[in-house]
Short mmCIF file of C-alpha atoms in Angstrom, two decimals:
data_model
loop_
_atom_site.label_atom_id
_atom_site.label_comp_id
_atom_site.label_asym_id
_atom_site.label_seq_id
_atom_site.Cartn_x
_atom_site.Cartn_y
_atom_site.Cartn_z
CA MET A 256 2.44 -34.00 15.17
CA HIS A 257 -1.03 -34.44 13.77
CA CYS A 258 -1.54 -35.96 10.35
CA ILE A 259 -1.32 -32.65 8.51
CA LYS A 260 2.35 -31.99 8.91
CA ASN A 261 2.99 -29.41 6.24
CA ALA A 262 2.03 -25.76 6.63
CA PHE A 263 0.71 -25.68 3.11
CA SER A 264 -1.75 -28.45 3.82
CA GLN A 265 -3.28 -26.20 6.44
CA VAL A 266 -3.28 -23.28 4.03
CA SER A 267 -5.20 -25.41 1.55
CA ILE A 268 -7.75 -26.26 4.23
CA ARG A 269 -8.20 -22.60 4.99
CA TYR A 270 -8.90 -21.81 1.39
CA LEU A 271 -11.69 -24.37 1.36
CA ALA A 272 -13.25 -22.19 4.02
CA LEU A 273 -12.60 -19.11 1.91
CA PHE A 274 -14.50 -20.33 -1.16
CA ILE A 275 -17.04 -17.58 -0.71
CA SER A 276 -17.60 -14.81 -3.21
CA VAL A 277 -16.57 -11.21 -3.53
CA THR A 278 -18.45 -8.82 -1.15
CA TYR A 279 -19.36 -5.20 -0.30
CA LEU A 280 -19.70 -2.63 2.39
CA ALA A 281 -22.51 -0.90 4.26
CA CYS A 282 -21.73 0.81 7.49
CA ASN A 283 -23.05 1.85 10.87
CA SER A 284 -20.89 3.78 13.28
CA ILE A 285 -19.80 2.13 16.51
CA ASN A 286 -20.09 5.42 18.36
CA ASP A 287 -21.48 8.91 17.97
CA ASN A 288 -18.37 10.26 16.26
CA ALA A 289 -20.32 11.86 13.41
CA ALA A 290 -17.30 13.99 12.52
CA PHE A 291 -15.55 10.99 11.01
CA LYS A 292 -17.29 8.19 9.17
CA LEU A 293 -17.77 6.64 5.75
CA VAL A 294 -21.00 7.24 3.86
CA LEU A 295 -22.35 5.52 0.77
CA SER A 296 -21.88 7.73 -2.29
CA ASP A 297 -22.12 5.66 -5.48
CA SER A 298 -22.07 2.17 -6.94
CA ILE A 299 -20.75 0.49 -10.07
CA SER A 300 -21.94 -2.80 -11.57
CA VAL A 301 -19.86 -4.64 -14.16
CA LYS A 302 -19.96 -8.06 -15.79
CA PHE A 303 -16.79 -10.07 -16.24
CA HIS A 304 -15.96 -13.14 -18.28
CA ASN A 305 -18.12 -16.16 -17.40
CA SER A 306 -15.12 -18.44 -16.79
CA CYS A 307 -13.96 -16.51 -13.71
CA ARG A 308 -13.75 -18.80 -10.69
CA ILE A 309 -13.14 -16.41 -7.80
CA PRO A 310 -12.71 -12.85 -9.10
CA TRP A 311 -9.92 -10.89 -7.44
CA PHE A 312 -10.67 -7.24 -7.98
CA GLN A 313 -8.40 -4.22 -7.72
CA ILE A 314 -9.49 -0.67 -8.37
CA ASN A 315 -7.51 2.41 -9.40
CA THR A 316 -8.85 5.86 -10.17
CA THR A 317 -7.82 9.06 -11.94
CA ASP A 318 -9.55 12.42 -12.04
CA THR A 319 -11.82 11.25 -14.84
CA LYS A 320 -11.94 7.44 -14.76
CA ILE A 321 -12.33 4.43 -12.48
CA TYR A 322 -10.49 1.23 -13.45
CA ILE A 323 -11.67 -2.16 -12.16
CA TYR A 324 -9.25 -5.04 -12.77
CA ASN A 325 -9.93 -8.75 -12.61
CA PHE A 326 -7.46 -11.51 -13.42
CA ASN A 327 -9.04 -14.50 -15.15
CA GLU A 328 -6.57 -17.25 -14.29
CA GLN A 329 -8.14 -19.85 -16.59
CA ASP A 330 -7.75 -17.72 -19.73
CA LYS A 331 -4.67 -15.80 -18.51
CA MET A 332 -6.38 -12.50 -19.18
CA ILE A 333 -6.39 -9.27 -17.18
CA GLU A 334 -9.87 -7.85 -17.67
CA ILE A 335 -10.25 -4.10 -17.20
CA ALA A 336 -13.57 -2.26 -16.88
CA THR A 337 -13.24 1.52 -17.19
CA ARG A 338 -15.95 3.89 -16.01
CA ASN A 339 -15.92 7.46 -17.30
CA LEU A 340 -16.83 9.74 -14.40
CA LYS A 341 -18.24 12.42 -16.70
CA ASP A 342 -20.96 10.36 -18.37
CA SER A 343 -20.86 7.07 -16.32
CA THR A 344 -20.25 4.96 -19.43
CA ILE A 345 -18.33 1.72 -18.95
CA THR A 346 -15.93 0.26 -21.49
CA LYS A 347 -14.00 -3.01 -21.23
CA ASN A 348 -10.77 -4.37 -22.61
CA SER A 349 -8.39 -7.23 -21.85
CA ILE A 350 -4.62 -7.68 -21.64
CA SER A 351 -2.95 -11.05 -22.11
CA ALA A 352 -0.84 -12.16 -19.16
CA PRO A 353 2.18 -14.46 -19.61
CA LYS A 354 1.26 -18.14 -19.65
CA PHE A 355 3.09 -18.78 -16.37
CA THR A 356 0.90 -16.27 -14.47
CA ASP A 357 -1.25 -17.47 -11.58
CA ARG A 358 -1.55 -14.13 -9.74
CA VAL A 359 -1.59 -10.46 -10.75
CA TYR A 360 -1.03 -7.39 -8.60
CA ILE A 361 -1.84 -3.92 -9.99
CA GLN A 362 0.65 -1.39 -8.65
CA ASN A 363 -0.65 1.34 -10.97
CA LEU A 364 -1.88 1.72 -14.56
CA ASP A 365 1.57 1.01 -15.98
CA SER A 366 2.76 -1.56 -13.46
CA LEU A 367 0.70 -4.73 -13.81
CA ILE A 368 2.78 -7.32 -11.96
CA CYS A 369 2.19 -10.87 -13.21
CA PHE A 370 3.87 -13.74 -11.38
CA ASN A 371 3.85 -17.42 -10.57
CA GLN A 372 3.77 -18.25 -6.88
CA ARG A 373 5.83 -21.43 -7.15
CA SER A 374 8.32 -20.77 -9.94
CA GLY A 375 9.06 -17.15 -8.98
CA GLN A 376 8.69 -15.92 -12.57
CA VAL A 377 7.66 -12.25 -12.73
CA ALA A 378 6.69 -9.96 -15.62
CA ILE A 379 5.71 -6.28 -15.27
CA LEU A 380 3.36 -5.03 -17.99
CA ASN A 381 2.16 -1.56 -18.90
CA ARG A 382 -1.44 -0.56 -19.63
CA ILE A 383 -1.35 -1.87 -23.19
CA GLY A 384 0.26 -5.18 -22.25
CA GLN A 385 3.86 -4.47 -23.21
CA ASN A 386 6.51 -6.17 -21.09
CA ILE A 387 8.60 -3.50 -19.36
CA ASP A 388 10.57 -5.86 -17.12
CA SER A 389 10.84 -9.58 -16.35
CA PHE A 390 12.89 -11.68 -13.95
CA THR A 391 12.77 -14.83 -11.83
CA ILE A 392 12.99 -14.65 -8.06
CA PRO A 393 15.05 -17.52 -6.65
CA LEU A 394 12.82 -19.42 -4.26
CA VAL A 395 15.38 -21.83 -2.84
CA LEU A 396 17.03 -19.91 -0.02
CA ASN A 397 19.59 -21.40 2.36
CA GLY A 398 18.64 -24.83 1.05
CA ILE A 399 14.91 -24.35 1.76
CA LYS A 400 12.25 -24.15 -0.94
CA TYR A 401 9.72 -21.29 -0.67
CA MET A 402 6.64 -20.06 -2.53
CA ILE A 403 5.32 -16.52 -2.98
CA LYS A 404 2.30 -16.01 -0.71
CA TYR A 405 -0.47 -13.82 -2.04
CA HIS A 406 -4.18 -13.27 -1.56
CA SER A 407 -6.63 -10.40 -1.94
CA SER A 408 -5.20 -8.30 0.90
CA ASN A 409 -1.59 -9.49 1.08
CA TYR A 410 -0.28 -6.86 -1.27
CA ILE A 411 3.03 -6.86 -2.97
CA THR A 412 4.79 -3.63 -2.10
CA ILE A 413 7.16 -1.54 -4.20
CA LYS A 414 9.42 0.92 -2.40
CA GLU A 415 11.64 3.04 -4.62
CA ASN A 416 13.72 0.46 -6.52
CA GLU A 417 12.77 -2.60 -4.47
CA ILE A 418 9.81 -4.93 -4.55
CA TYR A 419 8.72 -6.79 -1.38
CA PHE A 420 7.18 -10.25 -1.47
CA THR A 421 5.83 -12.47 1.30
CA ILE A 422 7.21 -16.01 1.00
CA PHE A 423 6.28 -19.23 2.80
CA PRO A 424 8.67 -22.19 3.24
CA TYR A 425 7.81 -25.75 2.28
CA VAL A 426 8.64 -27.23 5.69
CA SER A 427 6.87 -29.04 8.50
CA LEU A 428 5.23 -26.93 11.20
CA ASP A 429 7.95 -27.60 13.77
CA LYS A 430 10.27 -25.50 11.55
CA PHE A 431 7.78 -23.13 9.91
CA TYR A 432 7.61 -20.45 12.62
CA GLU A 433 11.39 -20.18 12.90
CA LEU A 434 12.03 -19.09 9.31
CA PRO A 435 11.96 -15.60 7.70
CA LEU A 436 8.92 -14.69 5.62
CA GLU A 437 9.74 -11.51 3.68
CA ILE A 438 12.17 -10.71 0.88
CA SER A 439 13.10 -7.47 -0.82
CA TYR A 440 14.21 -7.76 -4.44
CA SER A 441 16.19 -5.11 -6.32
CA LEU A 442 14.51 -4.17 -9.61
CA SER A 443 17.74 -2.66 -10.95
CA GLU A 444 20.17 -5.42 -9.94
CA HIS A 445 17.66 -8.29 -10.15
CA LYS A 446 18.71 -9.91 -6.91
CA ILE A 447 17.37 -10.45 -3.39
CA THR A 448 18.64 -7.72 -1.09
CA SER A 449 17.20 -8.82 2.24
CA LEU A 450 15.43 -11.72 3.95
CA PHE A 451 13.65 -10.78 7.17
CA LEU A 452 10.57 -10.98 9.46
CA LYS A 453 9.37 -13.96 11.46
CA PHE A 454 6.06 -14.61 13.15
CA PRO A 455 5.62 -13.00 16.60
CA LYS A 456 6.71 -15.07 19.58
CA THR A 457 3.07 -15.83 20.40
CA TYR A 458 3.12 -18.11 17.34
CA ASN A 459 5.00 -21.37 17.72
CA TYR A 460 4.80 -25.05 16.93
CA GLN A 461 1.77 -26.72 18.58
CA LYS A 462 0.64 -23.29 19.83
CA ASP A 463 -0.82 -21.56 16.81
CA TRP A 464 -4.10 -20.72 15.09
CA GLY A 465 -3.69 -22.82 11.97
CA ALA A 466 -3.72 -21.38 8.48
CA LEU A 467 -6.03 -18.52 9.46
CA GLY A 468 -3.31 -17.22 11.74
CA MET A 469 -0.70 -17.41 8.99
CA ASP A 470 -2.38 -14.90 6.67
CA PHE A 471 -0.55 -11.74 7.71
CA THR A 472 -0.64 -8.64 5.52
CA LYS A 473 1.40 -5.48 4.99
CA CYS A 474 1.08 -1.89 3.83
CA LYS A 475 3.44 0.98 3.06
CA ASN A 476 3.01 4.60 4.14
CA LYS A 477 4.04 7.66 2.14
CA SER A 478 7.44 7.72 3.89
CA GLY A 479 8.20 4.21 2.65
CA GLU A 480 7.87 2.51 6.04
CA LEU A 481 6.30 -0.96 6.02
CA PHE A 482 3.76 -2.16 8.59
CA TYR A 483 2.75 -5.78 9.17
CA ASN A 484 -0.58 -7.00 10.50
CA PHE A 485 -0.83 -10.45 12.09
CA PRO A 486 -4.32 -11.94 12.55
CA PHE A 487 -4.04 -12.78 16.24
CA THR A 488 -1.88 -10.03 17.75
CA ASN A 489 -2.90 -6.50 18.68
CA PRO A 490 0.53 -4.90 18.11
CA ILE A 491 1.68 -4.11 14.57
CA ILE A 492 5.24 -4.67 13.34
CA LYS A 493 7.02 -1.70 11.73
CA TYR A 494 9.91 -2.12 9.28
CA SER A 495 11.94 1.06 8.75
CA ASN A 496 15.61 1.47 7.78
CA LYS A 497 15.93 -2.33 7.90
CA ILE A 498 14.91 -2.37 11.59
CA LEU A 499 11.84 -4.13 12.99
CA THR A 500 9.97 -2.53 15.89
CA THR A 501 6.62 -3.15 17.58
CA VAL A 502 3.82 -0.56 17.48
CA SER A 503 1.11 -0.79 20.14
CA THR A 504 -2.44 -0.23 18.93
CA ALA A 505 -5.91 -0.06 20.43
CA SER A 506 -7.89 -3.23 19.87
CA SER A 507 -11.27 -3.67 18.23
CA ASN A 508 -14.26 -2.86 20.40
CA TYR A 509 -16.01 -5.89 18.93
CA PHE A 510 -13.55 -8.56 20.04
CA LYS A 511 -14.84 -10.46 23.08
CA ILE A 512 -11.93 -12.85 23.73
CA PHE A 513 -8.68 -12.03 21.97
CA PRO A 514 -6.51 -13.70 21.08
CA PRO A 515 -8.59 -16.90 21.00
CA GLU A 516 -7.35 -20.20 22.35
CA TYR A 517 -4.84 -22.06 20.21
CA LEU A 518 -6.10 -24.71 17.83
CA ASN A 519 -6.40 -28.23 19.17
CA ASP A 520 -4.02 -30.21 16.95
CA ASP A 521 -5.28 -33.49 18.37
CA SER A 522 -8.82 -33.10 17.08
CA LEU A 523 -10.00 -36.41 15.58
CA ASN A 524 -11.73 -34.51 12.77
CA TYR A 525 -9.03 -31.90 12.21
CA ALA A 526 -10.03 -30.66 8.73
CA LYS A 527 -13.63 -29.98 9.79
CA TYR A 528 -12.37 -28.41 13.02
CA VAL A 529 -10.05 -25.98 11.19
CA ILE A 530 -12.80 -24.85 8.81
CA GLU A 531 -15.21 -24.28 11.67
CA PHE A 532 -12.53 -22.34 13.54
CA ALA A 533 -11.92 -20.09 10.50
CA ASN A 534 -15.65 -19.52 10.02
CA THR A 535 -16.38 -18.48 13.61
CA THR A 536 -13.28 -16.86 15.15
CA SER A 537 -12.56 -13.12 15.30
CA PHE A 538 -9.24 -11.93 13.82
CA TYR A 539 -7.50 -8.99 12.18
CA HIS A 540 -7.87 -9.55 8.46
CA SER A 541 -5.66 -6.80 7.05
CA LEU A 542 -3.96 -3.44 7.50
CA MET A 543 -4.21 -0.75 4.81
CA TYR A 544 -2.84 2.75 4.38
CA ASP A 545 -4.91 5.54 2.86
CA ARG A 546 -2.27 7.82 1.35
CA PHE A 547 -4.92 10.32 0.33
CA LYS A 548 -6.00 10.87 3.97
CA ASP A 549 -2.77 9.80 5.76
CA LEU A 550 -4.74 7.17 7.70
CA TYR A 551 -4.12 3.57 8.64
CA ILE A 552 -7.14 1.27 8.36
CA ARG A 553 -7.24 -2.08 10.13
CA LEU A 554 -9.96 -4.53 9.21
CA ALA A 555 -11.36 -6.59 12.06
CA ALA A 556 -13.39 -9.70 11.17
CA HIS A 557 -15.80 -10.50 13.99
CA GLU A 558 -16.74 -13.68 15.76
CA GLN A 559 -19.89 -15.41 14.53
CA SER A 560 -21.90 -18.50 15.42
CA LEU A 561 -21.42 -21.71 13.50
CA LEU A 562 -25.07 -21.97 12.44
CA ASN A 563 -27.20 -19.41 10.60
CA SER A 564 -29.55 -17.56 12.93
CA THR A 565 -31.50 -16.02 10.06
CA ILE A 566 -32.60 -17.30 6.68
CA TYR A 567 -30.12 -15.71 4.28
CA THR A 568 -29.08 -18.42 1.83
CA HIS A 569 -29.70 -22.08 1.26
CA ALA A 570 -26.76 -22.84 3.56
CA THR A 571 -27.24 -24.26 7.04
CA TYR A 572 -23.88 -23.04 8.33
CA ASN A 573 -22.48 -19.54 8.40
CA GLN A 574 -19.75 -19.13 5.81
CA PHE A 575 -16.43 -17.32 6.17
CA ASN A 576 -17.64 -14.01 4.72
CA ASP A 577 -21.03 -14.03 6.46
CA ARG A 578 -19.60 -12.47 9.60
CA ASN A 579 -19.91 -8.80 10.48
CA TRP A 580 -16.72 -6.79 10.38
CA SER A 581 -15.39 -3.34 11.09
CA LEU A 582 -12.84 -0.82 9.89
CA MET A 583 -10.60 0.69 12.56
CA PHE A 584 -9.14 4.09 11.67
CA TYR A 585 -5.82 5.28 13.09
CA ASN A 586 -3.96 8.54 12.56
CA LYS A 587 -0.31 8.69 11.54
CA ASN A 588 0.72 8.02 15.17
CA PHE A 589 -1.52 4.94 15.34
CA GLU A 590 -3.97 6.64 17.68
CA LYS A 591 -7.42 5.19 17.13
CA ILE A 592 -9.91 7.69 15.69
CA ASN A 593 -13.01 5.63 15.09
CA GLU A 594 -14.36 2.19 14.26
CA GLN A 595 -17.25 1.48 11.88
CA LEU A 596 -19.35 -1.65 11.64
CA PHE A 597 -20.29 -3.40 8.38
CA GLU A 598 -22.79 -6.19 7.80
CA GLY A 599 -20.98 -9.23 6.49
CA LYS A 600 -23.91 -10.83 4.73
CA LYS A 601 -24.13 -7.74 2.53
CA TYR A 602 -20.54 -6.57 2.17
CA ASN A 603 -17.28 -8.48 1.68
CA PHE A 604 -14.25 -7.66 3.80
CA GLU A 605 -12.00 -9.43 1.27
CA SER A 606 -12.56 -6.75 -1.37
CA VAL A 607 -11.79 -3.29 0.04
CA ASN A 608 -9.97 -0.91 -2.31
CA ILE A 609 -8.63 2.51 -1.30
CA THR A 610 -8.68 5.20 -4.00
CA ASP A 611 -8.62 8.99 -4.19
CA GLN A 612 -12.40 8.82 -4.67
CA GLY A 613 -12.87 6.93 -1.40
CA LEU A 614 -13.22 3.23 -0.49
CA PHE A 615 -14.68 0.78 -3.01
CA ILE A 616 -16.07 -2.43 -1.55
CA ALA A 617 -17.63 -5.35 -3.39
CA LYS A 618 -21.09 -6.70 -2.70
CA THR A 619 -21.39 -10.13 -1.15
CA LEU A 620 -22.50 -12.71 -3.67
CA ASP A 621 -23.17 -16.41 -3.55
CA PRO A 622 -20.95 -17.86 -6.32
CA ALA A 623 -23.43 -20.67 -6.90
CA LEU A 624 -26.20 -18.16 -7.62
CA ASN A 625 -24.22 -15.51 -9.52
CA THR A 626 -24.70 -17.09 -12.94
CA THR A 627 -24.50 -13.75 -14.79
CA MET A 628 -21.02 -12.96 -13.38
CA LYS A 629 -22.21 -9.44 -12.58
CA TYR A 630 -20.46 -7.72 -9.70
CA THR A 631 -21.34 -4.54 -7.83
CA PHE A 632 -18.91 -2.17 -6.10
CA TYR A 633 -20.00 0.46 -3.61
CA LEU A 634 -18.12 3.71 -3.20
CA PHE A 635 -17.93 5.10 0.35
CA LYS A 636 -16.56 8.56 0.98
CA TYR A 637 -15.29 10.15 4.17
CA GLU A 638 -17.64 12.49 5.91
CA ASN A 639 -15.74 14.83 8.22
#
């Protein structure tokens, strides 16, 4: 085994490659399917607290308001910008999160889920910051220590009376791919009710794609079925009635060689090699469900060269979010409807929010240059 023996060491390396700002979406259709595409409709610009390191935005809407949430981990504050759709005014307020909080997921206006990835402590707050439930998820299972895995597109999912978390074990890579990765937790009984899901068989020790390949995501449809997206497999995994099945899907038209070759674990400069791999390799970033349109949306991040071909920033190398990307639209039977292309240097695939108004996507910013902490979100609506 190479010198980085723990899966979490590789995850840390990947996040060095991800230290690029929040971004946004402009689109060109991949084909002439003018009957179904997203078109730019509106934009919102807001300023958040100047101590934010990497803002993680989530957006909810009602008939009259748009809510933009950002968790400021340093100050343990959930910042909320509210735009009134009638007069376009923006107001801001903050809610204190529990001191243990290192991540926040917004289920809805009255379910702000605050948690700690390593201790398993969870508190659910309402819109005025009152605690409506709290519990601790046991993260030592069958003698193995786990952590809750979460990033901008790996959503926590609530289904009826159960909450689903992705968990990663603290083990060496020769054991990592053999262990389950998902738990369901009963909100009424406060206990784990199931432990399930492993990586596909194409993932195994010494034949993997590093930390980039580990970042799988999930979504839930209106029937309560869960669907799992893995970065380097075309099929999607369906979880329904406690049974896992494989769903075949059409691949991205932009992928040239997929899946890519496995990482070379014997590279003499492994850390640099992993970052370059993450910055250049095409993969499926996430899978989302638009409950307002009954559509599945898969986000494909495209291959890019290692070096900048145009003068865009002061950087010599292309960064993780510089790549172009596309949204693949599937109907309820996972039949591909369309695929739209977005320019990565303008729009960030790590900040796509589905609302009843349409899709909000954040503008790409250089964190070193964004001294005002002002962020812009573009609203795209379906044209069909």
